[in-house]
Amino acid sequence: MAAETSSSASNNEKGVHPYKFAEVNKKYWSDYAASYENQDQQKAAVKLTNDLHTHKEWIGVDWIEEENNGSGNEAAAAAASRSVRVLDYACGPGMVSRAFIPYATELLGVDLSAAMADAYNAWAQKHSLYPTKMRAICGDLTNDDESGPTDALLMEAEYFNFDLAAVGLGFHHFADPALAAKRLVERLKPGKGVLLIIELLRPEDRLADHPAVHTVAHLDFTEDKTRDIISQAGCVDVRSMPLGQISFSHGEHRFTVDVFMARGTRREE
């Protein structure tokens, strides 16, 4: 397993094995899946969706929108001739995937929690997108087996060669963020695929009494640190930008946090 970056604001300083964090997160978010999308969460999703739409060119994926907005047979043929594939890791019910529906041909969610994957698929079915355009599976890319993920399904060819791998507000739950980034970059198209990380900016004081704080491995993410993680995972053209504040609620706990996103393109092999 890759070495952890230690921090005074990191639960993982306690030496908790990554599997322990994975199991804690799996249980907690499975139990919470049914009530995850409350009104405040939906407002946060709208804000994040607007941000991703506004900055989609900055993200740097060759989206299909331009072709689909064209006219005539030539534009339709161009749109049908290629795919834009998005991997939404730690997908939850699909907040990030939903933002990219107009610009991608395939959206695949992966989550530790089967209940979250089920919620993702239920939404996709409700909107007639499942399974051709949008689907989720239960899986883990971040175990510490040197040979790679132990989930055999995730080693099949269809789970590689993505145009975008995105993690929306999930990296702080990973025991080893560097390993997670490396595993995600391996899933991208060489020289073209983009890793996108959306994260909370140093939320220590705001999450201290959060009911899910025991599921958090790291509370010390900054733009600089995240850019370093992306670079070391094998990406170039690495950059970041602030997204302002987003408000969430979780049970009786309400909080507002600063959010940023960072991206990098997988190097040519």
PDB file of C-alpha atoms in Angstrom:
ATOM      1  CA  MET A   1       0.000   0.000   0.000  1.00  0.00           C
ATOM      2  CA  ALA A   2       1.230   3.519  -0.828  1.00  0.00           C
ATOM      3  CA  ALA A   3       2.261   5.650   2.108  1.00  0.00           C
ATOM      4  CA  GLU A   4      -0.390   7.865   3.660  1.00  0.00           C
ATOM      5  CA  THR A   5       0.109  11.586   3.889  1.00  0.00           C
ATOM      6  CA  SER A   6      -0.182  12.313   7.594  1.00  0.00           C
ATOM      7  CA  SER A   7      -1.949  15.333   9.032  1.00  0.00           C
ATOM      8  CA  SER A   8      -3.139  16.550  12.369  1.00  0.00           C
ATOM      9  CA  ALA A   9      -6.572  16.768  10.764  1.00  0.00           C
ATOM     10  CA  SER A  10      -6.654  13.155   9.591  1.00  0.00           C
ATOM     11  CA  ASN A  11      -8.551  10.313  11.200  1.00  0.00           C
ATOM     12  CA  ASN A  12      -6.148   7.962   9.460  1.00  0.00           C
ATOM     13  CA  GLU A  13      -3.343   9.119  11.768  1.00  0.00           C
ATOM     14  CA  LYS A  14      -4.802   6.579  14.178  1.00  0.00           C
ATOM     15  CA  GLY A  15      -3.460   3.796  11.987  1.00  0.00           C
ATOM     16  CA  VAL A  16      -6.847   2.452  10.940  1.00  0.00           C
ATOM     17  CA  HIS A  17      -6.478  -0.122   8.177  1.00  0.00           C
ATOM     18  CA  PRO A  18      -7.971   1.011   4.846  1.00  0.00           C
ATOM     19  CA  TYR A  19     -10.327  -1.963   4.855  1.00  0.00           C
ATOM     20  CA  LYS A  20     -11.700  -0.706   8.156  1.00  0.00           C
ATOM     21  CA  PHE A  21     -12.504   2.676   6.631  1.00  0.00           C
ATOM     22  CA  ALA A  22     -14.019   0.945   3.628  1.00  0.00           C
ATOM     23  CA  GLU A  23     -16.252  -1.219   5.794  1.00  0.00           C
ATOM     24  CA  VAL A  24     -17.284   1.703   8.015  1.00  0.00           C
ATOM     25  CA  ASN A  25     -18.201   3.776   4.957  1.00  0.00           C
ATOM     26  CA  LYS A  26     -19.983   0.885   3.288  1.00  0.00           C
ATOM     27  CA  LYS A  27     -22.200   0.255   6.307  1.00  0.00           C
ATOM     28  CA  TYR A  28     -22.905   3.878   7.157  1.00  0.00           C
ATOM     29  CA  TRP A  29     -23.791   5.067   3.653  1.00  0.00           C
ATOM     30  CA  SER A  30     -25.814   1.934   2.927  1.00  0.00           C
ATOM     31  CA  ASP A  31     -27.940   2.691   5.986  1.00  0.00           C
ATOM     32  CA  TYR A  32     -28.251   6.342   4.959  1.00  0.00           C
ATOM     33  CA  ALA A  33     -28.926   5.794   1.229  1.00  0.00           C
ATOM     34  CA  ALA A  34     -32.721   5.957   1.456  1.00  0.00           C
ATOM     35  CA  SER A  35     -32.702   9.413   3.061  1.00  0.00           C
ATOM     36  CA  TYR A  36     -29.617  10.832   1.302  1.00  0.00           C
ATOM     37  CA  GLU A  37     -31.387  13.083  -1.169  1.00  0.00           C
ATOM     38  CA  ASN A  38     -33.086  15.512   1.186  1.00  0.00           C
ATOM     39  CA  GLN A  39     -34.098  19.036   0.141  1.00  0.00           C
ATOM     40  CA  ASP A  40     -30.795  20.642   1.125  1.00  0.00           C
ATOM     41  CA  GLN A  41     -28.847  17.911  -0.645  1.00  0.00           C
ATOM     42  CA  GLN A  42     -30.865  18.555  -3.791  1.00  0.00           C
ATOM     43  CA  LYS A  43     -30.059  22.265  -3.593  1.00  0.00           C
ATOM     44  CA  ALA A  44     -26.374  21.419  -3.261  1.00  0.00           C
ATOM     45  CA  ALA A  45     -26.646  19.127  -6.287  1.00  0.00           C
ATOM     46  CA  VAL A  46     -28.199  21.930  -8.356  1.00  0.00           C
ATOM     47  CA  LYS A  47     -25.369  24.289  -7.399  1.00  0.00           C
ATOM     48  CA  LEU A  48     -22.725  21.684  -8.226  1.00  0.00           C
ATOM     49  CA  THR A  49     -24.439  20.799 -11.524  1.00  0.00           C
ATOM     50  CA  ASN A  50     -24.476  24.464 -12.530  1.00  0.00           C
ATOM     51  CA  ASP A  51     -20.783  24.758 -11.666  1.00  0.00           C
ATOM     52  CA  LEU A  52     -19.878  21.698 -13.742  1.00  0.00           C
ATOM     53  CA  HIS A  53     -21.902  22.944 -16.707  1.00  0.00           C
ATOM     54  CA  THR A  54     -20.341  26.395 -16.479  1.00  0.00           C
ATOM     55  CA  HIS A  55     -16.818  24.991 -16.356  1.00  0.00           C
ATOM     56  CA  LYS A  56     -17.198  21.961 -18.618  1.00  0.00           C
ATOM     57  CA  GLU A  57     -14.676  23.334 -21.124  1.00  0.00           C
ATOM     58  CA  TRP A  58     -12.189  23.920 -18.297  1.00  0.00           C
ATOM     59  CA  ILE A  59     -12.577  20.257 -17.278  1.00  0.00           C
ATOM     60  CA  GLY A  60     -11.154  19.433 -20.678  1.00  0.00           C
ATOM     61  CA  VAL A  61     -13.154  16.483 -21.985  1.00  0.00           C
ATOM     62  CA  ASP A  62     -14.108  16.372 -25.671  1.00  0.00           C
ATOM     63  CA  TRP A  63     -17.834  16.416 -24.960  1.00  0.00           C
ATOM     64  CA  ILE A  64     -20.509  15.498 -27.510  1.00  0.00           C
ATOM     65  CA  GLU A  65     -22.600  18.624 -26.941  1.00  0.00           C
ATOM     66  CA  GLU A  66     -21.285  20.585 -29.920  1.00  0.00           C
ATOM     67  CA  GLU A  67     -22.127  17.816 -32.332  1.00  0.00           C
ATOM     68  CA  ASN A  68     -25.571  17.185 -30.841  1.00  0.00           C
ATOM     69  CA  ASN A  69     -26.378  20.888 -31.037  1.00  0.00           C
ATOM     70  CA  GLY A  70     -25.539  20.952 -34.717  1.00  0.00           C
ATOM     71  CA  SER A  71     -28.030  20.554 -37.536  1.00  0.00           C
ATOM     72  CA  GLY A  72     -28.459  18.103 -40.363  1.00  0.00           C
ATOM     73  CA  ASN A  73     -27.271  14.583 -41.043  1.00  0.00           C
ATOM     74  CA  GLU A  74     -23.570  15.426 -40.817  1.00  0.00           C
ATOM     75  CA  ALA A  75     -23.851  16.573 -37.179  1.00  0.00           C
ATOM     76  CA  ALA A  76     -25.979  13.566 -36.253  1.00  0.00           C
ATOM     77  CA  ALA A  77     -23.494  11.190 -37.860  1.00  0.00           C
ATOM     78  CA  ALA A  78     -20.577  12.832 -36.040  1.00  0.00           C
ATOM     79  CA  ALA A  79     -22.342  12.476 -32.677  1.00  0.00           C
ATOM     80  CA  ALA A  80     -23.133   8.830 -33.336  1.00  0.00           C
ATOM     81  CA  SER A  81     -19.599   7.979 -34.447  1.00  0.00           C
ATOM     82  CA  ARG A  82     -17.848   8.335 -31.078  1.00  0.00           C
ATOM     83  CA  SER A  83     -18.455   7.857 -27.402  1.00  0.00           C
ATOM     84  CA  VAL A  84     -17.787   9.925 -24.293  1.00  0.00           C
ATOM     85  CA  ARG A  85     -17.498   7.630 -21.279  1.00  0.00           C
ATOM     86  CA  VAL A  86     -17.663   8.844 -17.664  1.00  0.00           C
ATOM     87  CA  LEU A  87     -16.658   6.859 -14.573  1.00  0.00           C
ATOM     88  CA  ASP A  88     -18.299   8.297 -11.445  1.00  0.00           C
ATOM     89  CA  TYR A  89     -16.448   6.744  -8.504  1.00  0.00           C
ATOM     90  CA  ALA A  90     -17.931   6.805  -4.991  1.00  0.00           C
ATOM     91  CA  CYS A  91     -20.989   7.785  -6.993  1.00  0.00           C
ATOM     92  CA  GLY A  92     -23.659   7.716  -4.290  1.00  0.00           C
ATOM     93  CA  PRO A  93     -27.060   8.198  -5.937  1.00  0.00           C
ATOM     94  CA  GLY A  94     -25.420   9.850  -8.963  1.00  0.00           C
ATOM     95  CA  MET A  95     -25.047  13.572  -8.322  1.00  0.00           C
ATOM     96  CA  VAL A  96     -21.983  13.946 -10.579  1.00  0.00           C
ATOM     97  CA  SER A  97     -23.267  11.583 -13.278  1.00  0.00           C
ATOM     98  CA  ARG A  98     -26.513  13.499 -13.624  1.00  0.00           C
ATOM     99  CA  ALA A  99     -24.592  16.702 -14.327  1.00  0.00           C
ATOM    100  CA  PHE A 100     -22.871  15.119 -17.319  1.00  0.00           C
ATOM    101  CA  ILE A 101     -25.905  13.450 -18.922  1.00  0.00           C
ATOM    102  CA  PRO A 102     -26.148  16.026 -21.765  1.00  0.00           C
ATOM    103  CA  TYR A 103     -22.460  15.692 -22.658  1.00  0.00           C
ATOM    104  CA  ALA A 104     -21.669  11.967 -22.391  1.00  0.00           C
ATOM    105  CA  THR A 105     -22.818   8.787 -24.090  1.00  0.00           C
ATOM    106  CA  GLU A 106     -22.160   6.448 -21.156  1.00  0.00           C
ATOM    107  CA  LEU A 107     -22.120   7.049 -17.396  1.00  0.00           C
ATOM    108  CA  LEU A 108     -20.932   4.305 -15.056  1.00  0.00           C
ATOM    109  CA  GLY A 109     -21.227   4.703 -11.296  1.00  0.00           C
ATOM    110  CA  VAL A 110     -19.189   2.614  -8.853  1.00  0.00           C
ATOM    111  CA  ASP A 111     -19.807   2.683  -5.105  1.00  0.00           C
ATOM    112  CA  LEU A 112     -18.820   0.582  -2.090  1.00  0.00           C
ATOM    113  CA  SER A 113     -22.452   0.592  -1.013  1.00  0.00           C
ATOM    114  CA  ALA A 114     -24.868  -1.636  -2.901  1.00  0.00           C
ATOM    115  CA  ALA A 115     -27.715   0.514  -1.555  1.00  0.00           C
ATOM    116  CA  MET A 116     -26.178   3.630  -3.132  1.00  0.00           C
ATOM    117  CA  ALA A 117     -25.678   1.800  -6.433  1.00  0.00           C
ATOM    118  CA  ASP A 118     -29.322   0.716  -6.257  1.00  0.00           C
ATOM    119  CA  ALA A 119     -30.416   4.329  -5.668  1.00  0.00           C
ATOM    120  CA  TYR A 120     -28.326   5.407  -8.674  1.00  0.00           C
ATOM    121  CA  ASN A 121     -29.922   2.750 -10.863  1.00  0.00           C
ATOM    122  CA  ALA A 122     -33.432   3.515  -9.618  1.00  0.00           C
ATOM    123  CA  TRP A 123     -33.033   7.154 -10.671  1.00  0.00           C
ATOM    124  CA  ALA A 124     -31.629   6.094 -14.053  1.00  0.00           C
ATOM    125  CA  GLN A 125     -34.543   3.716 -14.577  1.00  0.00           C
ATOM    126  CA  LYS A 126     -37.053   6.399 -13.629  1.00  0.00           C
ATOM    127  CA  HIS A 127     -35.572   8.663 -16.308  1.00  0.00           C
ATOM    128  CA  SER A 128     -35.325   5.899 -18.950  1.00  0.00           C
ATOM    129  CA  LEU A 129     -31.507   5.959 -18.961  1.00  0.00           C
ATOM    130  CA  TYR A 130     -30.834   2.516 -17.455  1.00  0.00           C
ATOM    131  CA  PRO A 131     -28.865   0.514 -18.416  1.00  0.00           C
ATOM    132  CA  THR A 132     -27.758   1.712 -21.845  1.00  0.00           C
ATOM    133  CA  LYS A 133     -26.628   5.211 -20.903  1.00  0.00           C
ATOM    134  CA  MET A 134     -26.456   5.228 -17.106  1.00  0.00           C
ATOM    135  CA  ARG A 135     -25.892   2.412 -14.617  1.00  0.00           C
ATOM    136  CA  ALA A 136     -24.036   1.706 -11.383  1.00  0.00           C
ATOM    137  CA  ILE A 137     -22.355  -1.305  -9.825  1.00  0.00           C
ATOM    138  CA  CYS A 138     -21.056  -2.079  -6.345  1.00  0.00           C
ATOM    139  CA  GLY A 139     -17.258  -2.228  -6.263  1.00  0.00           C
ATOM    140  CA  ASP A 140     -13.979  -1.058  -4.717  1.00  0.00           C
ATOM    141  CA  LEU A 141     -10.972   0.247  -6.641  1.00  0.00           C
ATOM    142  CA  THR A 142      -9.054   1.347  -3.561  1.00  0.00           C
ATOM    143  CA  ASN A 143      -8.102  -1.843  -1.726  1.00  0.00           C
ATOM    144  CA  ASP A 144      -4.376  -2.189  -1.025  1.00  0.00           C
ATOM    145  CA  ASP A 145      -3.655  -5.356  -3.008  1.00  0.00           C
ATOM    146  CA  GLU A 146      -0.482  -4.602  -5.010  1.00  0.00           C
ATOM    147  CA  SER A 147      -1.850  -6.407  -8.062  1.00  0.00           C
ATOM    148  CA  GLY A 148      -4.914  -4.178  -8.263  1.00  0.00           C
ATOM    149  CA  PRO A 149      -8.568  -4.301  -7.236  1.00  0.00           C
ATOM    150  CA  THR A 150      -9.741  -7.657  -5.945  1.00  0.00           C
ATOM    151  CA  ASP A 151     -13.170  -7.229  -7.573  1.00  0.00           C
ATOM    152  CA  ALA A 152     -12.841  -9.439 -10.669  1.00  0.00           C
ATOM    153  CA  LEU A 153     -15.678  -7.624 -12.416  1.00  0.00           C
ATOM    154  CA  LEU A 154     -13.757  -4.334 -12.342  1.00  0.00           C
ATOM    155  CA  MET A 155     -10.856  -5.905 -14.225  1.00  0.00           C
ATOM    156  CA  GLU A 156     -12.972  -6.533 -17.321  1.00  0.00           C
ATOM    157  CA  ALA A 157     -12.201  -4.412 -20.393  1.00  0.00           C
ATOM    158  CA  GLU A 158     -15.436  -2.402 -20.236  1.00  0.00           C
ATOM    159  CA  TYR A 159     -14.256  -0.804 -16.983  1.00  0.00           C
ATOM    160  CA  PHE A 160     -11.243   0.858 -18.620  1.00  0.00           C
ATOM    161  CA  ASN A 161     -10.664   3.580 -21.260  1.00  0.00           C
ATOM    162  CA  PHE A 162     -12.859   6.319 -19.834  1.00  0.00           C
ATOM    163  CA  ASP A 163     -12.788   9.920 -21.018  1.00  0.00           C
ATOM    164  CA  LEU A 164     -13.448  11.144 -17.486  1.00  0.00           C
ATOM    165  CA  ALA A 165     -13.094   9.638 -14.025  1.00  0.00           C
ATOM    166  CA  ALA A 166     -14.739  11.868 -11.434  1.00  0.00           C
ATOM    167  CA  VAL A 167     -15.059  11.749  -7.661  1.00  0.00           C
ATOM    168  CA  GLY A 168     -17.552  14.195  -6.206  1.00  0.00           C
ATOM    169  CA  LEU A 169     -16.905  14.948  -2.530  1.00  0.00           C
ATOM    170  CA  GLY A 170     -15.612  11.464  -1.852  1.00  0.00           C
ATOM    171  CA  PHE A 171     -11.824  11.662  -1.577  1.00  0.00           C
ATOM    172  CA  HIS A 172     -11.927  12.608   2.096  1.00  0.00           C
ATOM    173  CA  HIS A 173     -13.422   9.155   2.778  1.00  0.00           C
ATOM    174  CA  PHE A 174     -10.502   7.279   1.165  1.00  0.00           C
ATOM    175  CA  ALA A 175      -7.850   5.920   3.530  1.00  0.00           C
ATOM    176  CA  ASP A 176      -5.209   6.274   0.797  1.00  0.00           C
ATOM    177  CA  PRO A 177      -6.068   9.135  -1.595  1.00  0.00           C
ATOM    178  CA  ALA A 178      -2.846   8.669  -3.577  1.00  0.00           C
ATOM    179  CA  LEU A 179      -3.687   5.026  -4.293  1.00  0.00           C
ATOM    180  CA  ALA A 180      -7.257   5.953  -5.219  1.00  0.00           C
ATOM    181  CA  ALA A 181      -6.036   8.564  -7.705  1.00  0.00           C
ATOM    182  CA  LYS A 182      -3.545   6.113  -9.230  1.00  0.00           C
ATOM    183  CA  ARG A 183      -6.223   3.442  -9.656  1.00  0.00           C
ATOM    184  CA  LEU A 184      -8.597   5.925 -11.277  1.00  0.00           C
ATOM    185  CA  VAL A 185      -5.956   7.243 -13.684  1.00  0.00           C
ATOM    186  CA  GLU A 186      -5.326   3.650 -14.800  1.00  0.00           C
ATOM    187  CA  ARG A 187      -8.948   3.605 -15.985  1.00  0.00           C
ATOM    188  CA  LEU A 188      -8.497   6.617 -18.290  1.00  0.00           C
ATOM    189  CA  LYS A 189      -7.629   6.828 -21.969  1.00  0.00           C
ATOM    190  CA  PRO A 190      -3.869   7.531 -22.234  1.00  0.00           C
ATOM    191  CA  GLY A 191      -3.093  11.072 -23.321  1.00  0.00           C
ATOM    192  CA  LYS A 192      -6.744  12.074 -23.266  1.00  0.00           C
ATOM    193  CA  GLY A 193      -8.697  10.910 -20.226  1.00  0.00           C
ATOM    194  CA  VAL A 194      -9.272  13.374 -17.376  1.00  0.00           C
ATOM    195  CA  LEU A 195      -9.297  12.796 -13.626  1.00  0.00           C
ATOM    196  CA  LEU A 196     -11.625  15.253 -11.854  1.00  0.00           C
ATOM    197  CA  ILE A 197     -11.732  15.587  -8.077  1.00  0.00           C
ATOM    198  CA  ILE A 198     -14.331  17.768  -6.345  1.00  0.00           C
ATOM    199  CA  GLU A 199     -13.502  18.227  -2.665  1.00  0.00           C
ATOM    200  CA  LEU A 200     -14.152  20.098   0.558  1.00  0.00           C
ATOM    201  CA  LEU A 201     -11.534  22.700   1.466  1.00  0.00           C
ATOM    202  CA  ARG A 202     -10.173  21.999   4.973  1.00  0.00           C
ATOM    203  CA  PRO A 203     -13.570  21.440   6.634  1.00  0.00           C
ATOM    204  CA  GLU A 204     -12.165  20.468  10.067  1.00  0.00           C
ATOM    205  CA  ASP A 205     -14.118  22.916  12.216  1.00  0.00           C
ATOM    206  CA  ARG A 206     -17.381  22.418  10.328  1.00  0.00           C
ATOM    207  CA  LEU A 207     -17.403  18.631  10.500  1.00  0.00           C
ATOM    208  CA  ALA A 208     -16.232  18.151  14.086  1.00  0.00           C
ATOM    209  CA  ASP A 209     -19.716  17.220  15.329  1.00  0.00           C
ATOM    210  CA  HIS A 210     -20.984  15.745  12.041  1.00  0.00           C
ATOM    211  CA  PRO A 211     -22.689  12.356  12.571  1.00  0.00           C
ATOM    212  CA  ALA A 212     -20.619  10.826   9.756  1.00  0.00           C
ATOM    213  CA  VAL A 213     -17.233  12.184  10.867  1.00  0.00           C
ATOM    214  CA  HIS A 214     -16.115   8.629  11.744  1.00  0.00           C
ATOM    215  CA  THR A 215     -16.317   7.778   8.020  1.00  0.00           C
ATOM    216  CA  VAL A 216     -13.850  10.549   7.121  1.00  0.00           C
ATOM    217  CA  ALA A 217     -10.191   9.641   6.713  1.00  0.00           C
ATOM    218  CA  HIS A 218      -8.853  13.113   5.852  1.00  0.00           C
ATOM    219  CA  LEU A 219      -9.955  16.644   6.687  1.00  0.00           C
ATOM    220  CA  ASP A 220      -6.960  18.483   5.262  1.00  0.00           C
ATOM    221  CA  PHE A 221      -7.562  18.720   1.516  1.00  0.00           C
ATOM    222  CA  THR A 222      -6.364  21.887  -0.205  1.00  0.00           C
ATOM    223  CA  GLU A 223      -6.026  22.769  -3.868  1.00  0.00           C
ATOM    224  CA  ASP A 224      -2.232  22.391  -3.656  1.00  0.00           C
ATOM    225  CA  LYS A 225      -2.411  18.980  -2.004  1.00  0.00           C
ATOM    226  CA  THR A 226      -4.986  17.711  -4.479  1.00  0.00           C
ATOM    227  CA  ARG A 227      -2.995  18.911  -7.483  1.00  0.00           C
ATOM    228  CA  ASP A 228       0.035  17.061  -6.093  1.00  0.00           C
ATOM    229  CA  ILE A 229      -2.000  13.858  -5.710  1.00  0.00           C
ATOM    230  CA  ILE A 230      -3.224  14.119  -9.305  1.00  0.00           C
ATOM    231  CA  SER A 231       0.272  14.824 -10.655  1.00  0.00           C
ATOM    232  CA  GLN A 232       1.826  11.924  -8.778  1.00  0.00           C
ATOM    233  CA  ALA A 233      -0.915   9.617 -10.083  1.00  0.00           C
ATOM    234  CA  GLY A 234       0.381  10.157 -13.629  1.00  0.00           C
ATOM    235  CA  CYS A 235      -1.360  13.274 -14.942  1.00  0.00           C
ATOM    236  CA  VAL A 236      -0.248  16.425 -16.759  1.00  0.00           C
ATOM    237  CA  ASP A 237      -1.978  19.772 -17.312  1.00  0.00           C
ATOM    238  CA  VAL A 238      -2.998  19.709 -13.658  1.00  0.00           C
ATOM    239  CA  ARG A 239      -4.961  22.685 -12.377  1.00  0.00           C
ATOM    240  CA  SER A 240      -7.632  23.606  -9.857  1.00  0.00           C
ATOM    241  CA  MET A 241     -10.249  26.237  -9.145  1.00  0.00           C
ATOM    242  CA  PRO A 242     -12.501  27.246  -6.232  1.00  0.00           C
ATOM    243  CA  LEU A 243     -16.251  26.674  -6.547  1.00  0.00           C
ATOM    244  CA  GLY A 244     -17.393  28.799  -3.619  1.00  0.00           C
ATOM    245  CA  GLN A 245     -19.576  27.502  -0.824  1.00  0.00           C
ATOM    246  CA  ILE A 246     -22.145  24.709  -0.746  1.00  0.00           C
ATOM    247  CA  SER A 247     -24.616  24.046   2.072  1.00  0.00           C
ATOM    248  CA  PHE A 248     -25.598  20.544   3.146  1.00  0.00           C
ATOM    249  CA  SER A 249     -27.721  18.929   5.794  1.00  0.00           C
ATOM    250  CA  HIS A 250     -27.315  15.508   7.347  1.00  0.00           C
ATOM    251  CA  GLY A 251     -30.030  14.614   9.828  1.00  0.00           C
ATOM    252  CA  GLU A 252     -30.166  17.562  12.229  1.00  0.00           C
ATOM    253  CA  HIS A 253     -26.680  18.701  11.261  1.00  0.00           C
ATOM    254  CA  ARG A 254     -26.480  21.621   8.807  1.00  0.00           C
ATOM    255  CA  PHE A 255     -23.231  23.054   7.564  1.00  0.00           C
ATOM    256  CA  THR A 256     -21.711  25.227   4.840  1.00  0.00           C
ATOM    257  CA  VAL A 257     -18.317  24.382   3.353  1.00  0.00           C
ATOM    258  CA  ASP A 258     -15.937  25.757   0.748  1.00  0.00           C
ATOM    259  CA  VAL A 259     -15.573  23.487  -2.255  1.00  0.00           C
ATOM    260  CA  PHE A 260     -12.998  23.304  -5.070  1.00  0.00           C
ATOM    261  CA  MET A 261     -12.253  21.063  -8.018  1.00  0.00           C
ATOM    262  CA  ALA A 262      -8.998  19.889  -9.546  1.00  0.00           C
ATOM    263  CA  ARG A 263      -8.272  18.091 -12.806  1.00  0.00           C
ATOM    264  CA  GLY A 264      -5.443  16.452 -14.732  1.00  0.00           C
ATOM    265  CA  THR A 265      -5.020  14.597 -18.028  1.00  0.00           C
ATOM    266  CA  ARG A 266      -3.481  11.124 -18.046  1.00  0.00           C
ATOM    267  CA  ARG A 267      -0.016  11.130 -19.589  1.00  0.00           C
ATOM    268  CA  GLU A 268       0.631   9.424 -22.915  1.00  0.00           C
ATOM    269  CA  GLU A 269       2.045   5.955 -22.454  1.00  0.00           C
TER     270      GLU A 269
END
